[in-house]
CSV table of C-alpha atoms and ligand atoms in Angstrom, one decimal:
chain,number,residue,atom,x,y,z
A,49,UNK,CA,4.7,1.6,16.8
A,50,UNK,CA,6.9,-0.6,14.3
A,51,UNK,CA,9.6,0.7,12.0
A,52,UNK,CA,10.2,-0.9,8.1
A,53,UNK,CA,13.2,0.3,6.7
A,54,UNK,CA,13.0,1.2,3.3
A,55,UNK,CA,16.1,0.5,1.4
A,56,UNK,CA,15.7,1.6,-2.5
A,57,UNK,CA,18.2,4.0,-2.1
A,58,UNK,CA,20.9,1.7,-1.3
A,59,UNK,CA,20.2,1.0,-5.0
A,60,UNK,CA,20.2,4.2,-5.9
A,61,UNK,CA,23.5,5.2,-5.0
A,62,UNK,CA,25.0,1.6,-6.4
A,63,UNK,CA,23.5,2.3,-9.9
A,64,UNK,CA,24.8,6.2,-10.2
A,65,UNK,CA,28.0,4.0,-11.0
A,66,UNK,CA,26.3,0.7,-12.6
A,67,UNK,CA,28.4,-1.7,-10.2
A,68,UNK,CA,27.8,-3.8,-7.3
A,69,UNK,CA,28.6,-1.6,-4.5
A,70,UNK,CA,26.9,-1.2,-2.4
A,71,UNK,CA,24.2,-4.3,-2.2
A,72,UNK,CA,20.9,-4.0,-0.8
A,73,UNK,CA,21.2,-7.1,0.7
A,74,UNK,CA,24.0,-5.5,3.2
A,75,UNK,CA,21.3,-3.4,4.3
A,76,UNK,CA,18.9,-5.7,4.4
A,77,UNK,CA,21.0,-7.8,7.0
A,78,UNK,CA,21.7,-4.7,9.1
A,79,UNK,CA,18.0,-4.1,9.4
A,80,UNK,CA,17.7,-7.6,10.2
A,81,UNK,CA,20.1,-7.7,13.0
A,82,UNK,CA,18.6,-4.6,14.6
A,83,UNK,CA,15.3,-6.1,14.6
A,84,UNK,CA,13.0,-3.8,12.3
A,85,UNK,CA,9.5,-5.0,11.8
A,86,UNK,CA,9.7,-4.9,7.8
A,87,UNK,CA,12.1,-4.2,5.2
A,88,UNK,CA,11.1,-2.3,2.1
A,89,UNK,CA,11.7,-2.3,-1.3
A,90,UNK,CA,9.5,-1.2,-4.5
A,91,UNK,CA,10.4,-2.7,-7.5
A,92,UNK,CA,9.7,0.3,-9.6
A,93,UNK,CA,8.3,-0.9,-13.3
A,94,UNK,CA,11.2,1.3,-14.7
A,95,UNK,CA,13.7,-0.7,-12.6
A,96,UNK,CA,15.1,2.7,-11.4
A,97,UNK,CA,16.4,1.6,-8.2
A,98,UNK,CA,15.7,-1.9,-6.9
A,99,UNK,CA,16.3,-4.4,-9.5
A,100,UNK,CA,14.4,-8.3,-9.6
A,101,UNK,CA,17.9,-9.8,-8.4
A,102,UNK,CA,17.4,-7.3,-5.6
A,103,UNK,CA,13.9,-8.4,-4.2
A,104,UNK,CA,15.5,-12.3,-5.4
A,105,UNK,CA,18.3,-12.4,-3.4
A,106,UNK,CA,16.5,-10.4,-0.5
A,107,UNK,CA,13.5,-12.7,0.2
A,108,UNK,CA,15.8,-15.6,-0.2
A,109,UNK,CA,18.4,-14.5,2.5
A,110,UNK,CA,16.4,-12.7,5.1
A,111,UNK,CA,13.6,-13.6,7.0
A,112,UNK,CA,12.9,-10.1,8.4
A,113,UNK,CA,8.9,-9.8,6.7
A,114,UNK,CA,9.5,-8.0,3.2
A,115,UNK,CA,7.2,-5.5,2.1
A,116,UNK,CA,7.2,-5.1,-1.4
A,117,UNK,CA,6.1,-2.0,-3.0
A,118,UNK,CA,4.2,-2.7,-6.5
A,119,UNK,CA,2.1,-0.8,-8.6
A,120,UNK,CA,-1.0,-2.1,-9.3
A,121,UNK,CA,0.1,-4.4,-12.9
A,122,UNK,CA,-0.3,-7.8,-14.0
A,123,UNK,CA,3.4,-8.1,-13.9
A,124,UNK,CA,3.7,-7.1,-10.3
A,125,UNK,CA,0.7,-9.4,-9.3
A,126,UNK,CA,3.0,-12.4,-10.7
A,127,UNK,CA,6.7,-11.3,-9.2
A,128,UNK,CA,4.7,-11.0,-6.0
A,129,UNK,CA,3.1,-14.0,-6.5
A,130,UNK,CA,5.8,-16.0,-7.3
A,131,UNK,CA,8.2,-14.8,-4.4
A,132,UNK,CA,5.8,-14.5,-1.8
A,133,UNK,CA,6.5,-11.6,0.1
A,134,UNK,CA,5.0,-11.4,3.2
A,135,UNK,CA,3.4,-8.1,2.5
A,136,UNK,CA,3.0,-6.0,-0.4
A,137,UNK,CA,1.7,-2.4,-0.9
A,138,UNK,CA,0.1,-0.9,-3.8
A,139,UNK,CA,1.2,2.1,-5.1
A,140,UNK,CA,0.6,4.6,-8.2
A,141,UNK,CA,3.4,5.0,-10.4
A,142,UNK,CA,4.3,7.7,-12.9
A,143,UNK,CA,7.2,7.1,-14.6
A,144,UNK,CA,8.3,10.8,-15.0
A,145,UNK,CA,7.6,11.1,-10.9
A,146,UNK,CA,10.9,11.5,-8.7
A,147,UNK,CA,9.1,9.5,-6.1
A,148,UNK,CA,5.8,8.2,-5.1
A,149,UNK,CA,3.1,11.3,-6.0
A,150,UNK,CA,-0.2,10.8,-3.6
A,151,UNK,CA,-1.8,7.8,-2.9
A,152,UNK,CA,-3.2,5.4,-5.0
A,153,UNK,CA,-7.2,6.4,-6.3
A,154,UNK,CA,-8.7,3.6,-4.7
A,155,UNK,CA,-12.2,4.8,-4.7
A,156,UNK,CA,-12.0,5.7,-8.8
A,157,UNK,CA,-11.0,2.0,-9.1
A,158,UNK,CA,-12.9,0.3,-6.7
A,159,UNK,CA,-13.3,-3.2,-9.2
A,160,UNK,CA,-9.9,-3.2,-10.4
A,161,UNK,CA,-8.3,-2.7,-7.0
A,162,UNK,CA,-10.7,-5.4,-5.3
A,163,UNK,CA,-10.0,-8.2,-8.3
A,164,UNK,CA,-6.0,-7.0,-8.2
A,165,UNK,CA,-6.5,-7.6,-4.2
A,166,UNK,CA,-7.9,-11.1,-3.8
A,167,UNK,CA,-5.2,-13.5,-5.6
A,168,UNK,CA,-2.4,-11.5,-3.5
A,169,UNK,CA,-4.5,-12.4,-0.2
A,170,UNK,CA,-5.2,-16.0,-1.3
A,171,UNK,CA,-1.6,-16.4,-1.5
A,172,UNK,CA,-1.2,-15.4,2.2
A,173,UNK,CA,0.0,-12.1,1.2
A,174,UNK,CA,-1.1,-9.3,3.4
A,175,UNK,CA,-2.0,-6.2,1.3
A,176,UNK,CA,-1.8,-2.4,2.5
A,177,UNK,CA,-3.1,0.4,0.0
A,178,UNK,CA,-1.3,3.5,-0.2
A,179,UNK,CA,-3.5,6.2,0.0
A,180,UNK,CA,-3.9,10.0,0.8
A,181,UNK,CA,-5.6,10.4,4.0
A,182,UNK,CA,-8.8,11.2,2.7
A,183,UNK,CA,-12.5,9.6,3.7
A,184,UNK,CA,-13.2,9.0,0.5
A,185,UNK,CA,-10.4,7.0,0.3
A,186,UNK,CA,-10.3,5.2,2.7
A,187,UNK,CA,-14.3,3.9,2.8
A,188,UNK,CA,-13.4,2.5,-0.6
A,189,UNK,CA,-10.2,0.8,0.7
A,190,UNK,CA,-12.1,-0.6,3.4
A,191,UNK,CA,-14.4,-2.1,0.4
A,192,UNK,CA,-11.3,-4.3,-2.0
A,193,UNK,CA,-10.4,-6.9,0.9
A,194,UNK,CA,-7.1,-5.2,2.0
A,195,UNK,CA,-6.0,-5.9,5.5
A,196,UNK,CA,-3.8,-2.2,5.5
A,197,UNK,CA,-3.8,1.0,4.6
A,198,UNK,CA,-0.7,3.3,4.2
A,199,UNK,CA,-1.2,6.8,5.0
A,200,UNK,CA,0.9,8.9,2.8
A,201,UNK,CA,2.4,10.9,4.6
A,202,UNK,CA,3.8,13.8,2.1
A,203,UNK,CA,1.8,16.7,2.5
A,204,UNK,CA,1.8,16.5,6.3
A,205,UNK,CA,5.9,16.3,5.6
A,206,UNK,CA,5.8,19.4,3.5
A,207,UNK,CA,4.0,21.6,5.6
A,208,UNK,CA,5.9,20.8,8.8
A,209,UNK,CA,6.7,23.9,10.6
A,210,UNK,CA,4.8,25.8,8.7
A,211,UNK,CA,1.1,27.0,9.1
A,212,UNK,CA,-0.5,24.3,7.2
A,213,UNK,CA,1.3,21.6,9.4
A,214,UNK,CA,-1.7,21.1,11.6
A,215,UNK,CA,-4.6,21.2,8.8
A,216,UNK,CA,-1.9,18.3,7.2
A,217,UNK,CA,-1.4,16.3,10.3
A,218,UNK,CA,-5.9,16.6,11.3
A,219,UNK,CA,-6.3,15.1,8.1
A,220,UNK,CA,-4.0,11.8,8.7
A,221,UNK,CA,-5.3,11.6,12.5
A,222,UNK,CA,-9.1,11.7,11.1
A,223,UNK,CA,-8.1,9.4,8.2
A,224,UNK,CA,-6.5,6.7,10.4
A,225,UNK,CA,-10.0,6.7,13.0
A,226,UNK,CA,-12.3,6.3,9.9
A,227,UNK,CA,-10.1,3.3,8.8
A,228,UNK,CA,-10.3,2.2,12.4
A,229,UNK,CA,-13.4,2.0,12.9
A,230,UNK,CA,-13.5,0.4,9.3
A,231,UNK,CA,-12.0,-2.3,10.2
A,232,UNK,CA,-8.6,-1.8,8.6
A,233,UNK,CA,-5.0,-1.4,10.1
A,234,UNK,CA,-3.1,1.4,9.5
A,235,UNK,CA,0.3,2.0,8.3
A,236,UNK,CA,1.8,5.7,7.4
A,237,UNK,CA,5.1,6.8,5.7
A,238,UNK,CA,6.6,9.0,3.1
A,239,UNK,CA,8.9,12.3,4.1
A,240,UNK,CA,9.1,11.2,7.2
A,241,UNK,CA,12.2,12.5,9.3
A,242,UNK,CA,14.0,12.4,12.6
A,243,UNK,CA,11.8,15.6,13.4
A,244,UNK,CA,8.2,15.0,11.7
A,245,UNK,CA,7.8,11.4,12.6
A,246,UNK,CA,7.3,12.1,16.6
A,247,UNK,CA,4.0,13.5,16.0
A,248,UNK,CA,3.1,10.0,14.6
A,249,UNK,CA,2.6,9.0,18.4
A,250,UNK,CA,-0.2,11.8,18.6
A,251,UNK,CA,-2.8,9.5,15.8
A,252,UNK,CA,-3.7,6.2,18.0
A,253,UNK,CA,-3.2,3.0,16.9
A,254,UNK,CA,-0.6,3.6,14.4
A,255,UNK,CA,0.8,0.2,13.5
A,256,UNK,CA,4.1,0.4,11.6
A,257,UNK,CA,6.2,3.6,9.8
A,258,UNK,CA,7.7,3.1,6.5
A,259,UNK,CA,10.9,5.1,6.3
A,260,UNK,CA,13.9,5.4,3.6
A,261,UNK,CA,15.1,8.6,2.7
A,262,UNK,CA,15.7,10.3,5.6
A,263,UNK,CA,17.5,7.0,6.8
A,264,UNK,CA,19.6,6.3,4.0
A,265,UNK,CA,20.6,10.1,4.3
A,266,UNK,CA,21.7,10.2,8.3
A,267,UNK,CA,23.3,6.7,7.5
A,268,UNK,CA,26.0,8.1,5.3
A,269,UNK,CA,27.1,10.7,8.3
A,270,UNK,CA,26.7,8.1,11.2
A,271,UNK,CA,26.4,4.8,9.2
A,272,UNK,CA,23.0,3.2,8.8
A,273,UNK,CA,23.1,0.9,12.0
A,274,UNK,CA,23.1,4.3,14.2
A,275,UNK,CA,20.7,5.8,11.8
A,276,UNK,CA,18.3,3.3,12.3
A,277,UNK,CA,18.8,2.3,16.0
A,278,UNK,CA,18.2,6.6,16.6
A,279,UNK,CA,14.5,6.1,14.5
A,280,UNK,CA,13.7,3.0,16.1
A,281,UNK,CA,14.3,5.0,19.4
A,282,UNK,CA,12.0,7.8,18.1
A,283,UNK,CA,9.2,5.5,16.3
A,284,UNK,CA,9.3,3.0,19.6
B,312,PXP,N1,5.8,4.4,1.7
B,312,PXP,C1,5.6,4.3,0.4
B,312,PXP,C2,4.4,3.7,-0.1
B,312,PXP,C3,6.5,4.9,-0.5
B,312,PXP,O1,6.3,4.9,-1.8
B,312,PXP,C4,7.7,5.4,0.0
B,312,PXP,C5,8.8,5.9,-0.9
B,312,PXP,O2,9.2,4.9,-1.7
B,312,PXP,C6,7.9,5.4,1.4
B,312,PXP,C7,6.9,4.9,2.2
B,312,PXP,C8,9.1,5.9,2.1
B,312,PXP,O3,9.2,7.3,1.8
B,312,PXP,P1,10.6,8.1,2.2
B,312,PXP,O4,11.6,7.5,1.4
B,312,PXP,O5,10.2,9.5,1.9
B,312,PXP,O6,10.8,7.8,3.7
């Protein structure tokens, strides 16, 4: 399995003060030097976190593959069109939410995902749906064109070490053999930690983890080349 990096909440912590410090690009080139498979950043429509300079100055520097998170708007489609990331994943957005909220409702906009889909592939993009590990789902993401899906990864985070953990993790193990046999390759992130993620290895064929939080967090007690290097060790 691959590791992206997510780095929004380098942003985060440079706009609690509105200045410069510290730049997602620095982060950027330490995932780069260590070799991660993707870096992340989701250009929120609010602009909460990552800003349009951000993804700029990101896909212009580094030639690590950028995933770029988007919801699912006609402004997105042309940023992402325009800068050519070499991914992009498509995500609901709430503007109240504190972060991403389940998956994107794929099979109640079936149309409007597979139109939204085609440009982005036409360009050379590749396109991964974010989605709740559901059948539902995923048969309809298997449907729009996309190459990926992104198991979200949430409620199996929540329930870890609890009783519910297990009905949580069956449900992302089932999801990803569905979307498998489907056709599609599959992705799965959100709340994942340096404890949760090892079960990853337990669904087969898992291709790549998309992981932030729990990054950025060890990074400011052992600095973030350490806490990557330690969840590259545990997603290898
Ligand atoms: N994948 C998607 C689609 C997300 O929206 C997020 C959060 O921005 C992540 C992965 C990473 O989640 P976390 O920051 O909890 O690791």
């Amino acid at each position: 399995m691959l590791l992206g990096v997510n780095i929004d909440h380098v942003a985060t912590v440079r706009n609690a003060r509105g200045g410069v410090e510290p730049q997602p690009i620095e982060a950027a080139k330490i995932c780069e030097l260590l070799q991660v498979s993707s870096i992340t950043t989701h250009l929120r429509e609010d602009r909460r976190h990552i800003k349009d300079k951000d993804v700029e100055i990101i896909s212009k520097t580094i030639s690590t593959n950028l995933n770029l998170e988007m919801a699912v708007t006609d402004e997105m489609q042309q940023i992402a069109l325009r800068i050519k990331p070499h991914s992009v994943c498509l995500v609901p957005e709430k503007r109240q939410e504190v972060t991403t909220e389940g998956g994107l409702d794929v099979a109640g906009q079936l149309e409007k995902i597979t139109s939204f889909v085609k440009p982005l592939k036409d360009a050379g993009i590749e396109v991964s749906l974010f989605i709740d590990p559901s059948g539902e789902q995923v048969e309809a993401s298997a449907k729009t064109g996309a190459q990926f899906i992104e198991m979200h990864t949430g409620s199996y985070a929540n329930a870890f070490g609890t009783d519910k953990e297990q009905e949580e993790f069956l449900k992302l193990k089932n999801a990803a053999k569905l979307a498998q046999q489907l056709g599609l390759k599959v992705n799965a992130g959100h709340g994942l930690d340096y404890k949760n993620v090892k079960r990853m290895h337990e669904i087969g064929g898992l291709c790549e983890l998309n992981i932030g939080h729990s990054i950025i967090s060890r990074a400011i007690f052992v600095g973030l080349e350490s806490a990557i290097e330690e969840m590259v060790e545990l997603v290898r």
